Amino acid sequence: MAPNPQASARVAHLSPDAGVVDVWVDGTVVLQDVAFRQFSNYLAVPPGTHRIQVTPANQSNPVVIDETVS
C-alpha cells in the first residue's frame, strides 16, 4: 500500500501595517499570534483544496484574508 501523500504549507507575516494575526485552515486556528516578520515552521496538510483565513489575533472577525487554495 502506498503511503498517504502530504503537502506542506508555511506562513510568513510580511505586512508592516497589520497587527498580530491568527491563521485558520478549514475553520480551525493553526497559528496564533503571528507577528510581522515572523515565519512559521512547515505545516503538514493533506493535499487538496483548503480555505485559508487570517484574522486579528484572538478574534474570529474581521476576516482580513479569505482564500481557497489547492
mmCIF file of the C-alpha atoms, coordinates in Angstrom:
data_MODEL
# 
_entry.id   MODEL 
# 
loop_
_atom_site.group_PDB 
_atom_site.id 
_atom_site.type_symbol 
_atom_site.label_atom_id 
_atom_site.label_alt_id 
_atom_site.label_comp_id 
_atom_site.label_asym_id 
_atom_site.label_entity_id 
_atom_site.label_seq_id 
_atom_site.pdbx_PDB_ins_code 
_atom_site.Cartn_x 
_atom_site.Cartn_y 
_atom_site.Cartn_z 
_atom_site.occupancy 
_atom_site.B_iso_or_equiv 
_atom_site.pdbx_formal_charge 
_atom_site.auth_seq_id 
_atom_site.auth_comp_id 
_atom_site.auth_asym_id 
_atom_site.auth_atom_id 
_atom_site.pdbx_PDB_model_num 
ATOM 1  C CA . MET A 1 1  ? 0.000   0.000  0.000  1.00 0.00 ? 1  MET A CA 1 
ATOM 2  C CA . ALA A 1 2  ? 1.336   3.457  -0.926 1.00 0.00 ? 2  ALA A CA 1 
ATOM 3  C CA . PRO A 1 3  ? 1.829   5.962  1.909  1.00 0.00 ? 3  PRO A CA 1 
ATOM 4  C CA . ASN A 1 4  ? -0.651  8.822  2.228  1.00 0.00 ? 4  ASN A CA 1 
ATOM 5  C CA . PRO A 1 5  ? 0.741   11.851 0.423  1.00 0.00 ? 5  PRO A CA 1 
ATOM 6  C CA . GLN A 1 6  ? 1.147   15.066 2.401  1.00 0.00 ? 6  GLN A CA 1 
ATOM 7  C CA . ALA A 1 7  ? 1.524   18.659 1.329  1.00 0.00 ? 7  ALA A CA 1 
ATOM 8  C CA . SER A 1 8  ? 3.365   21.361 3.235  1.00 0.00 ? 8  SER A CA 1 
ATOM 9  C CA . ALA A 1 9  ? 2.476   24.972 3.869  1.00 0.00 ? 9  ALA A CA 1 
ATOM 10 C CA . ARG A 1 10 ? 4.396   27.791 5.516  1.00 0.00 ? 10 ARG A CA 1 
ATOM 11 C CA . VAL A 1 11 ? 3.167   31.213 6.611  1.00 0.00 ? 11 VAL A CA 1 
ATOM 12 C CA . ALA A 1 12 ? 5.112   34.479 6.645  1.00 0.00 ? 12 ALA A CA 1 
ATOM 13 C CA . HIS A 1 13 ? 3.666   37.704 8.057  1.00 0.00 ? 13 HIS A CA 1 
ATOM 14 C CA . LEU A 1 14 ? 5.080   40.389 5.777  1.00 0.00 ? 14 LEU A CA 1 
ATOM 15 C CA . SER A 1 15 ? 2.629   43.264 6.194  1.00 0.00 ? 15 SER A CA 1 
ATOM 16 C CA . PRO A 1 16 ? 4.157   46.004 8.367  1.00 0.00 ? 16 PRO A CA 1 
ATOM 17 C CA . ASP A 1 17 ? 0.806   47.788 8.686  1.00 0.00 ? 17 ASP A CA 1 
ATOM 18 C CA . ALA A 1 18 ? -1.019  44.745 10.043 1.00 0.00 ? 18 ALA A CA 1 
ATOM 19 C CA . GLY A 1 19 ? -1.050  43.766 13.675 1.00 0.00 ? 19 GLY A CA 1 
ATOM 20 C CA . VAL A 1 20 ? -0.576  40.318 15.141 1.00 0.00 ? 20 VAL A CA 1 
ATOM 21 C CA . VAL A 1 21 ? -2.778  37.720 13.389 1.00 0.00 ? 21 VAL A CA 1 
ATOM 22 C CA . ASP A 1 22 ? -4.166  34.215 13.639 1.00 0.00 ? 22 ASP A CA 1 
ATOM 23 C CA . VAL A 1 23 ? -4.211  31.856 10.647 1.00 0.00 ? 23 VAL A CA 1 
ATOM 24 C CA . TRP A 1 24 ? -7.101  29.456 10.067 1.00 0.00 ? 24 TRP A CA 1 
ATOM 25 C CA . VAL A 1 25 ? -7.215  26.416 7.785  1.00 0.00 ? 25 VAL A CA 1 
ATOM 26 C CA . ASP A 1 26 ? -10.629 24.962 7.028  1.00 0.00 ? 26 ASP A CA 1 
ATOM 27 C CA . GLY A 1 27 ? -12.193 26.703 10.030 1.00 0.00 ? 27 GLY A CA 1 
ATOM 28 C CA . THR A 1 28 ? -9.552  25.741 12.606 1.00 0.00 ? 28 THR A CA 1 
ATOM 29 C CA . VAL A 1 29 ? -6.885  28.063 14.014 1.00 0.00 ? 29 VAL A CA 1 
ATOM 30 C CA . VAL A 1 30 ? -3.498  26.553 13.111 1.00 0.00 ? 30 VAL A CA 1 
ATOM 31 C CA . LEU A 1 31 ? -1.254  29.506 14.029 1.00 0.00 ? 31 LEU A CA 1 
ATOM 32 C CA . GLN A 1 32 ? -1.840  32.083 16.749 1.00 0.00 ? 32 GLN A CA 1 
ATOM 33 C CA . ASP A 1 33 ? -0.277  35.455 17.464 1.00 0.00 ? 33 ASP A CA 1 
ATOM 34 C CA . VAL A 1 34 ? 1.811   35.651 14.287 1.00 0.00 ? 34 VAL A CA 1 
ATOM 35 C CA . ALA A 1 35 ? 3.677   38.978 14.282 1.00 0.00 ? 35 ALA A CA 1 
ATOM 36 C CA . PHE A 1 36 ? 5.235   40.996 11.450 1.00 0.00 ? 36 PHE A CA 1 
ATOM 37 C CA . ARG A 1 37 ? 8.401   39.330 10.101 1.00 0.00 ? 37 ARG A CA 1 
ATOM 38 C CA . GLN A 1 38 ? 7.524   36.016 11.725 1.00 0.00 ? 38 GLN A CA 1 
ATOM 39 C CA . PHE A 1 39 ? 7.723   32.799 9.672  1.00 0.00 ? 39 PHE A CA 1 
ATOM 40 C CA . SER A 1 40 ? 6.018   29.572 10.700 1.00 0.00 ? 40 SER A CA 1 
ATOM 41 C CA . ASN A 1 41 ? 7.504   26.128 10.552 1.00 0.00 ? 41 ASN A CA 1 
ATOM 42 C CA . TYR A 1 42 ? 6.267   23.960 7.710  1.00 0.00 ? 42 TYR A CA 1 
ATOM 43 C CA . LEU A 1 43 ? 2.804   22.574 8.419  1.00 0.00 ? 43 LEU A CA 1 
ATOM 44 C CA . ALA A 1 44 ? 1.705   19.194 7.048  1.00 0.00 ? 44 ALA A CA 1 
ATOM 45 C CA . VAL A 1 45 ? -1.666  19.365 5.307  1.00 0.00 ? 45 VAL A CA 1 
ATOM 46 C CA . PRO A 1 46 ? -3.493  16.799 3.232  1.00 0.00 ? 46 PRO A CA 1 
ATOM 47 C CA . PRO A 1 47 ? -3.339  17.507 -0.497 1.00 0.00 ? 47 PRO A CA 1 
ATOM 48 C CA . GLY A 1 48 ? -6.428  19.124 -1.943 1.00 0.00 ? 48 GLY A CA 1 
ATOM 49 C CA . THR A 1 49 ? -8.384  22.330 -1.639 1.00 0.00 ? 49 THR A CA 1 
ATOM 50 C CA . HIS A 1 50 ? -8.323  24.281 1.632  1.00 0.00 ? 50 HIS A CA 1 
ATOM 51 C CA . ARG A 1 51 ? -9.862  27.509 2.890  1.00 0.00 ? 51 ARG A CA 1 
ATOM 52 C CA . ILE A 1 52 ? -7.240  29.847 4.383  1.00 0.00 ? 52 ILE A CA 1 
ATOM 53 C CA . GLN A 1 53 ? -8.329  32.767 6.557  1.00 0.00 ? 53 GLN A CA 1 
ATOM 54 C CA . VAL A 1 54 ? -6.436  35.402 8.512  1.00 0.00 ? 54 VAL A CA 1 
ATOM 55 C CA . THR A 1 55 ? -7.951  37.362 11.395 1.00 0.00 ? 55 THR A CA 1 
ATOM 56 C CA . PRO A 1 56 ? -6.637  39.750 14.029 1.00 0.00 ? 56 PRO A CA 1 
ATOM 57 C CA . ALA A 1 57 ? -5.125  37.719 16.882 1.00 0.00 ? 57 ALA A CA 1 
ATOM 58 C CA . ASN A 1 58 ? -7.645  36.125 19.243 1.00 0.00 ? 58 ASN A CA 1 
ATOM 59 C CA . GLN A 1 59 ? -10.623 37.208 17.129 1.00 0.00 ? 59 GLN A CA 1 
ATOM 60 C CA . SER A 1 60 ? -12.802 35.458 14.579 1.00 0.00 ? 60 SER A CA 1 
ATOM 61 C CA . ASN A 1 61 ? -13.757 38.751 12.855 1.00 0.00 ? 61 ASN A CA 1 
ATOM 62 C CA . PRO A 1 62 ? -12.974 40.647 10.778 1.00 0.00 ? 62 PRO A CA 1 
ATOM 63 C CA . VAL A 1 63 ? -11.547 38.130 8.329  1.00 0.00 ? 63 VAL A CA 1 
ATOM 64 C CA . VAL A 1 64 ? -8.828  40.093 6.514  1.00 0.00 ? 64 VAL A CA 1 
ATOM 65 C CA . ILE A 1 65 ? -7.852  37.299 4.113  1.00 0.00 ? 65 ILE A CA 1 
ATOM 66 C CA . ASP A 1 66 ? -10.266 34.603 2.946  1.00 0.00 ? 66 ASP A CA 1 
ATOM 67 C CA . GLU A 1 67 ? -8.994  32.449 0.077  1.00 0.00 ? 67 GLU A CA 1 
ATOM 68 C CA . THR A 1 68 ? -9.465  28.933 -1.171 1.00 0.00 ? 68 THR A CA 1 
ATOM 69 C CA . VAL A 1 69 ? -6.223  27.340 -2.370 1.00 0.00 ? 69 VAL A CA 1 
ATOM 70 C CA . SER A 1 70 ? -5.213  23.997 -3.870 1.00 0.00 ? 70 SER A CA 1 
# 
